[in-house]
Short mmCIF file of C-alpha atoms in Angstrom, two decimals:
data_model
loop_
_atom_site.label_atom_id
_atom_site.label_comp_id
_atom_site.label_asym_id
_atom_site.label_seq_id
_atom_site.Cartn_x
_atom_site.Cartn_y
_atom_site.Cartn_z
CA UNK A 1 242.98 114.89 280.97
CA UNK A 2 246.69 115.02 281.77
CA UNK A 3 248.35 112.88 284.43
CA UNK A 4 250.68 114.91 286.65
CA UNK A 5 251.63 112.22 289.18
CA UNK A 6 250.32 109.04 290.80
CA UNK A 7 251.34 107.43 294.09
CA UNK A 8 250.51 104.16 295.83
CA UNK A 9 248.44 104.91 298.94
CA UNK A 10 246.75 102.44 301.37
CA UNK A 11 246.46 99.84 298.65
CA UNK A 12 244.96 102.30 296.20
CA UNK A 13 246.26 105.15 294.06
CA UNK A 14 246.50 108.85 294.88
CA UNK A 15 246.77 110.88 291.71
CA UNK A 16 247.03 114.50 290.61
CA UNK A 17 245.70 115.57 287.23
CA UNK A 18 245.00 118.52 284.97
CA UNK A 19 242.12 119.06 282.56
CA UNK A 20 241.12 121.68 280.03
CA UNK A 21 238.10 123.52 281.43
CA UNK A 22 235.67 125.24 279.11
CA UNK A 23 233.76 126.57 282.11
CA UNK A 24 236.81 128.27 283.65
CA UNK A 25 238.52 129.18 280.39
CA UNK A 26 241.78 127.35 281.05
CA UNK A 27 243.42 124.42 282.76
CA UNK A 28 242.07 123.19 286.08
CA UNK A 29 243.84 120.80 288.45
CA UNK A 30 242.23 118.13 290.60
CA UNK A 31 243.21 115.17 292.78
CA UNK A 32 241.66 111.69 292.86
CA UNK A 33 242.14 108.87 295.36
CA UNK A 34 241.13 105.50 293.93
CA UNK A 35 240.57 102.89 296.67
CA UNK A 36 241.76 99.32 296.11
CA UNK A 37 238.18 98.20 295.38
CA UNK A 38 238.23 100.38 292.23
CA UNK A 39 240.45 97.81 290.52
CA UNK A 40 237.53 95.41 290.20
CA UNK A 41 234.33 97.48 290.25
CA UNK A 42 232.83 100.93 290.15
CA UNK A 43 232.81 102.67 293.52
CA UNK A 44 230.98 105.61 295.13
CA UNK A 45 232.66 108.99 294.71
CA UNK A 46 232.98 111.81 297.24
CA UNK A 47 233.82 115.34 296.16
CA UNK A 48 235.61 117.46 298.76
CA UNK A 49 235.56 121.24 298.31
CA UNK A 50 238.39 123.08 300.05
CA UNK A 51 238.39 126.54 301.61
CA UNK A 52 239.93 129.95 301.09
CA UNK A 53 243.63 129.94 300.05
CA UNK A 54 243.52 126.19 299.39
CA UNK A 55 243.98 124.02 296.32
CA UNK A 56 243.42 120.42 295.23
CA UNK A 57 246.49 119.47 297.27
CA UNK A 58 245.37 120.82 300.65
CA UNK A 59 242.84 118.26 301.85
CA UNK A 60 244.56 115.52 299.87
CA UNK A 61 247.71 115.95 301.93
CA UNK A 62 246.35 117.22 305.28
CA UNK A 63 242.95 115.64 305.97
CA UNK A 64 244.16 112.05 306.38
CA UNK A 65 241.15 110.67 304.52
CA UNK A 66 242.74 107.97 302.36
CA UNK A 67 243.11 105.23 304.97
CA UNK A 68 239.41 105.11 305.85
CA UNK A 69 238.36 105.76 302.24
CA UNK A 70 240.39 102.68 301.26
CA UNK A 71 238.63 100.61 303.92
CA UNK A 72 235.18 101.81 302.84
CA UNK A 73 235.81 101.69 299.10
CA UNK A 74 235.22 105.41 298.51
CA UNK A 75 236.79 107.39 295.68
CA UNK A 76 237.81 110.90 296.76
CA UNK A 77 237.91 113.82 294.31
CA UNK A 78 239.43 117.15 295.34
CA UNK A 79 238.94 120.00 292.82
CA UNK A 80 240.93 123.22 292.94
CA UNK A 81 239.19 126.19 294.54
CA UNK A 82 239.24 128.51 291.49
CA UNK A 83 240.78 129.06 288.09
CA UNK A 84 244.43 130.12 288.19
CA UNK A 85 246.53 132.56 286.21
CA UNK A 86 243.45 134.42 285.05
CA UNK A 87 245.24 137.72 284.44
CA UNK A 88 242.15 139.55 285.72
CA UNK A 89 243.00 142.71 287.64
CA UNK A 90 242.10 142.23 291.30
CA UNK A 91 242.03 138.43 291.07
CA UNK A 92 245.18 138.08 293.21
CA UNK A 93 246.49 139.84 296.29
CA UNK A 94 243.38 139.39 298.47
CA UNK A 95 243.16 135.96 300.13
CA UNK A 96 239.40 136.36 300.66
CA UNK A 97 238.53 136.89 297.00
CA UNK A 98 239.56 135.88 293.49
CA UNK A 99 242.03 133.12 292.76
CA UNK A 100 241.83 130.41 295.46
CA UNK A 101 238.49 131.93 296.50
CA UNK A 102 235.99 131.03 293.79
CA UNK A 103 233.08 130.42 296.22
CA UNK A 104 231.77 127.57 294.03
CA UNK A 105 229.42 129.76 292.01
CA UNK A 106 229.16 130.94 288.42
CA UNK A 107 229.97 134.65 288.39
CA UNK A 108 227.57 136.81 286.42
CA UNK A 109 229.47 140.11 286.61
CA UNK A 110 232.33 141.12 284.33
CA UNK A 111 235.24 140.51 284.38
CA UNK A 112 234.73 137.54 286.73
CA UNK A 113 232.09 135.85 284.58
CA UNK A 114 234.67 135.01 281.92
CA UNK A 115 236.63 132.63 284.17
CA UNK A 116 235.01 132.16 287.58
CA UNK A 117 232.37 129.50 286.79
CA UNK A 118 233.10 127.03 289.55
CA UNK A 119 229.54 125.73 289.94
CA UNK A 120 229.50 124.50 286.34
CA UNK A 121 233.00 123.09 286.75
CA UNK A 122 232.29 121.19 289.98
CA UNK A 123 228.74 120.01 289.30
CA UNK A 124 228.92 119.17 285.60
CA UNK A 125 232.32 119.43 283.95
CA UNK A 126 234.59 117.67 286.44
CA UNK A 127 232.18 114.77 287.15
CA UNK A 128 231.97 114.09 283.41
CA UNK A 129 235.76 113.71 283.32
CA UNK A 130 235.73 111.53 286.43
CA UNK A 131 233.12 109.20 284.95
CA UNK A 132 235.03 108.99 281.68
CA UNK A 133 238.45 108.21 283.14
CA UNK A 134 237.85 106.58 286.54
CA UNK A 135 235.69 103.70 287.84
CA UNK A 136 233.19 105.95 289.62
CA UNK A 137 229.57 104.87 290.08
CA UNK A 138 227.43 107.61 288.47
CA UNK A 139 224.51 106.90 290.77
CA UNK A 140 226.39 107.19 294.05
CA UNK A 141 227.98 110.59 294.70
CA UNK A 142 228.44 112.63 297.87
CA UNK A 143 229.62 116.14 298.57
CA UNK A 144 231.48 117.63 301.52
CA UNK A 145 233.86 120.49 302.20
CA UNK A 146 235.46 122.93 304.61
CA UNK A 147 234.81 126.63 305.28
CA UNK A 148 234.23 128.24 301.85
CA UNK A 149 234.08 124.67 300.56
CA UNK A 150 231.57 123.75 303.25
CA UNK A 151 229.45 126.59 301.93
CA UNK A 152 229.96 125.19 298.44
CA UNK A 153 228.97 121.68 299.48
CA UNK A 154 225.77 122.80 301.19
CA UNK A 155 224.72 125.13 298.41
CA UNK A 156 225.55 122.88 295.47
CA UNK A 157 223.82 119.87 297.04
CA UNK A 158 220.73 121.96 297.76
CA UNK A 159 220.78 123.42 294.25
CA UNK A 160 221.42 120.09 292.53
CA UNK A 161 219.82 117.39 294.71
CA UNK A 162 219.64 114.96 291.80
CA UNK A 163 223.44 114.88 291.69
CA UNK A 164 224.28 114.04 295.31
CA UNK A 165 222.99 111.42 297.70
CA UNK A 166 225.01 112.42 300.79
CA UNK A 167 226.17 115.71 302.29
CA UNK A 168 228.36 117.00 305.12
CA UNK A 169 230.59 119.96 305.99
CA UNK A 170 233.33 121.15 308.31
CA UNK A 171 232.97 124.69 309.69
CA UNK A 172 231.03 125.94 306.66
CA UNK A 173 230.14 129.54 305.90
CA UNK A 174 226.50 128.98 306.75
CA UNK A 175 224.92 132.32 305.81
CA UNK A 176 227.24 133.96 303.26
CA UNK A 177 224.85 136.77 302.37
CA UNK A 178 224.94 137.86 306.04
CA UNK A 179 228.71 137.79 306.73
CA UNK A 180 231.75 139.69 305.41
CA UNK A 181 233.35 136.85 303.45
CA UNK A 182 230.19 136.14 301.50
CA UNK A 183 229.21 139.76 301.04
CA UNK A 184 232.61 140.61 299.56
CA UNK A 185 232.47 137.68 297.15
CA UNK A 186 228.80 137.98 296.19
CA UNK A 187 228.90 141.73 295.55
CA UNK A 188 231.73 141.23 293.03
CA UNK A 189 230.81 137.90 291.46
CA UNK A 190 227.04 138.45 291.40
CA UNK A 191 226.69 142.23 291.70
CA UNK A 192 224.07 143.81 293.90
CA UNK A 193 221.38 141.34 292.84
CA UNK A 194 220.29 140.09 296.23
CA UNK A 195 217.89 137.54 294.79
CA UNK A 196 220.95 135.93 293.21
CA UNK A 197 222.72 136.01 296.57
CA UNK A 198 219.84 134.06 298.12
CA UNK A 199 220.32 131.34 295.48
CA UNK A 200 223.81 130.75 296.89
CA UNK A 201 222.98 130.97 300.59
CA UNK A 202 222.35 127.64 302.34
CA UNK A 203 220.06 129.23 304.93
CA UNK A 204 217.77 130.55 302.22
CA UNK A 205 217.92 127.45 300.04
CA UNK A 206 217.14 124.87 302.73
CA UNK A 207 213.90 126.65 303.61
CA UNK A 208 212.65 126.15 300.05
CA UNK A 209 214.11 122.78 299.10
CA UNK A 210 215.53 120.64 301.92
CA UNK A 211 218.13 118.00 301.17
CA UNK A 212 216.83 114.44 300.98
CA UNK A 213 218.88 113.05 303.83
CA UNK A 214 220.67 113.95 307.04
CA UNK A 215 223.27 116.72 306.80
CA UNK A 216 226.29 116.28 309.10
CA UNK A 217 228.16 119.42 310.19
CA UNK A 218 231.11 119.66 312.58
CA UNK A 219 232.17 122.99 314.09
CA UNK A 220 235.05 123.81 316.42
CA UNK A 221 234.21 126.15 319.28
CA UNK A 222 237.72 127.65 319.30
CA UNK A 223 237.34 128.66 315.65
CA UNK A 224 238.31 132.34 315.39
CA UNK A 225 235.84 132.81 312.52
CA UNK A 226 232.88 131.26 314.34
CA UNK A 227 230.98 134.41 315.35
CA UNK A 228 231.94 136.71 312.49
CA UNK A 229 231.94 134.49 309.40
CA UNK A 230 230.37 131.07 310.06
CA UNK A 231 227.33 131.53 312.32
CA UNK A 232 226.05 127.94 312.42
CA UNK A 233 223.09 128.96 314.55
CA UNK A 234 221.54 130.59 311.46
CA UNK A 235 221.60 127.33 309.49
CA UNK A 236 220.46 125.37 312.53
CA UNK A 237 217.39 127.61 312.80
CA UNK A 238 216.71 127.43 309.05
CA UNK A 239 216.86 123.62 309.11
CA UNK A 240 214.50 123.48 312.08
CA UNK A 241 212.06 125.72 310.21
CA UNK A 242 212.31 123.59 307.06
CA UNK A 243 212.16 120.20 308.79
CA UNK A 244 215.63 119.36 307.48
CA UNK A 245 217.45 116.56 309.30
CA UNK A 246 220.68 118.10 310.62
CA UNK A 247 223.36 116.77 312.93
CA UNK A 248 225.36 119.83 314.04
CA UNK A 249 228.18 118.87 316.41
CA UNK A 250 230.09 121.54 318.32
CA UNK A 251 233.55 120.64 319.63
CA UNK A 252 235.37 122.47 322.43
CA UNK A 253 239.10 122.97 321.90
CA UNK A 254 239.07 122.76 318.10
CA UNK A 255 239.87 125.62 315.71
CA UNK A 256 239.33 126.19 311.98
CA UNK A 257 242.29 124.22 310.65
CA UNK A 258 243.13 120.77 309.36
CA UNK A 259 243.93 119.26 312.77
CA UNK A 260 240.20 119.72 313.40
CA UNK A 261 239.28 118.16 310.06
CA UNK A 262 241.66 115.23 310.52
CA UNK A 263 240.12 114.55 313.94
CA UNK A 264 236.62 113.99 312.52
CA UNK A 265 237.18 113.03 308.87
CA UNK A 266 236.49 109.36 309.64
CA UNK A 267 233.03 110.22 310.95
CA UNK A 268 232.26 112.08 307.73
CA UNK A 269 233.49 109.27 305.51
CA UNK A 270 231.37 106.75 307.40
CA UNK A 271 228.37 109.08 307.21
CA UNK A 272 228.73 109.17 303.42
CA UNK A 273 229.48 105.47 303.07
CA UNK A 274 226.29 104.54 304.92
CA UNK A 275 224.23 106.69 302.56
CA UNK A 276 226.04 105.52 299.42
CA UNK A 277 226.10 101.80 300.24
CA UNK A 278 224.94 99.35 297.55
#
């Protein structure tokens, strides 16, 4: 792990780092906020997965999470959204796919399978580095995210329930196999193997293996992607069918951006803190 920079923040430390990633075949960046409580004990850790076009810096700088995380004693980890500088033809130039749009899955189709293995990176590789270098409690981890990262949070928590004790999302892509963003990504990363698509679709997963706790989701009603890409009603129906506890809050006047996230980030942090308490 390489230190890029560290900054005092609300009594804790906000840092930016780089690691060698075997999963993604190159360097990967990530950000970590260590609350003041981390100086004396191990603390719960929350992983935030960002959306299309974003990086490890986006939520770190825009969400306004550090103040409440410092109060609650939560460590925040923000991974990047994909490998960078892959040199793969077609990996850049389309904001909906490729670099900065890894969709938090392990690609199975060439050439993407050589570098785009974000599920392994986020679920296994990065947490191992966090536990080695930071005072994170290995038994208390939560997952949340926004848009593509909200999709990632829901899917990875449903696929790896032993890893995460709390879960939430902002404006997630709820049914990726049914909407253009997901169909574009899945057809390239996973090919036309629709059974594989279902393994990365929260609506399909929750019907078979619900999450062991309440899922909190916030959605803005002025979100321009609401009807075409997000479709929360699909996940709402799937949770009802599966008996999954879901709190889905719809907010008039809010769009898809970080002003929306900043408005409700405290609620999400408190949701996680309650679940991850000693």
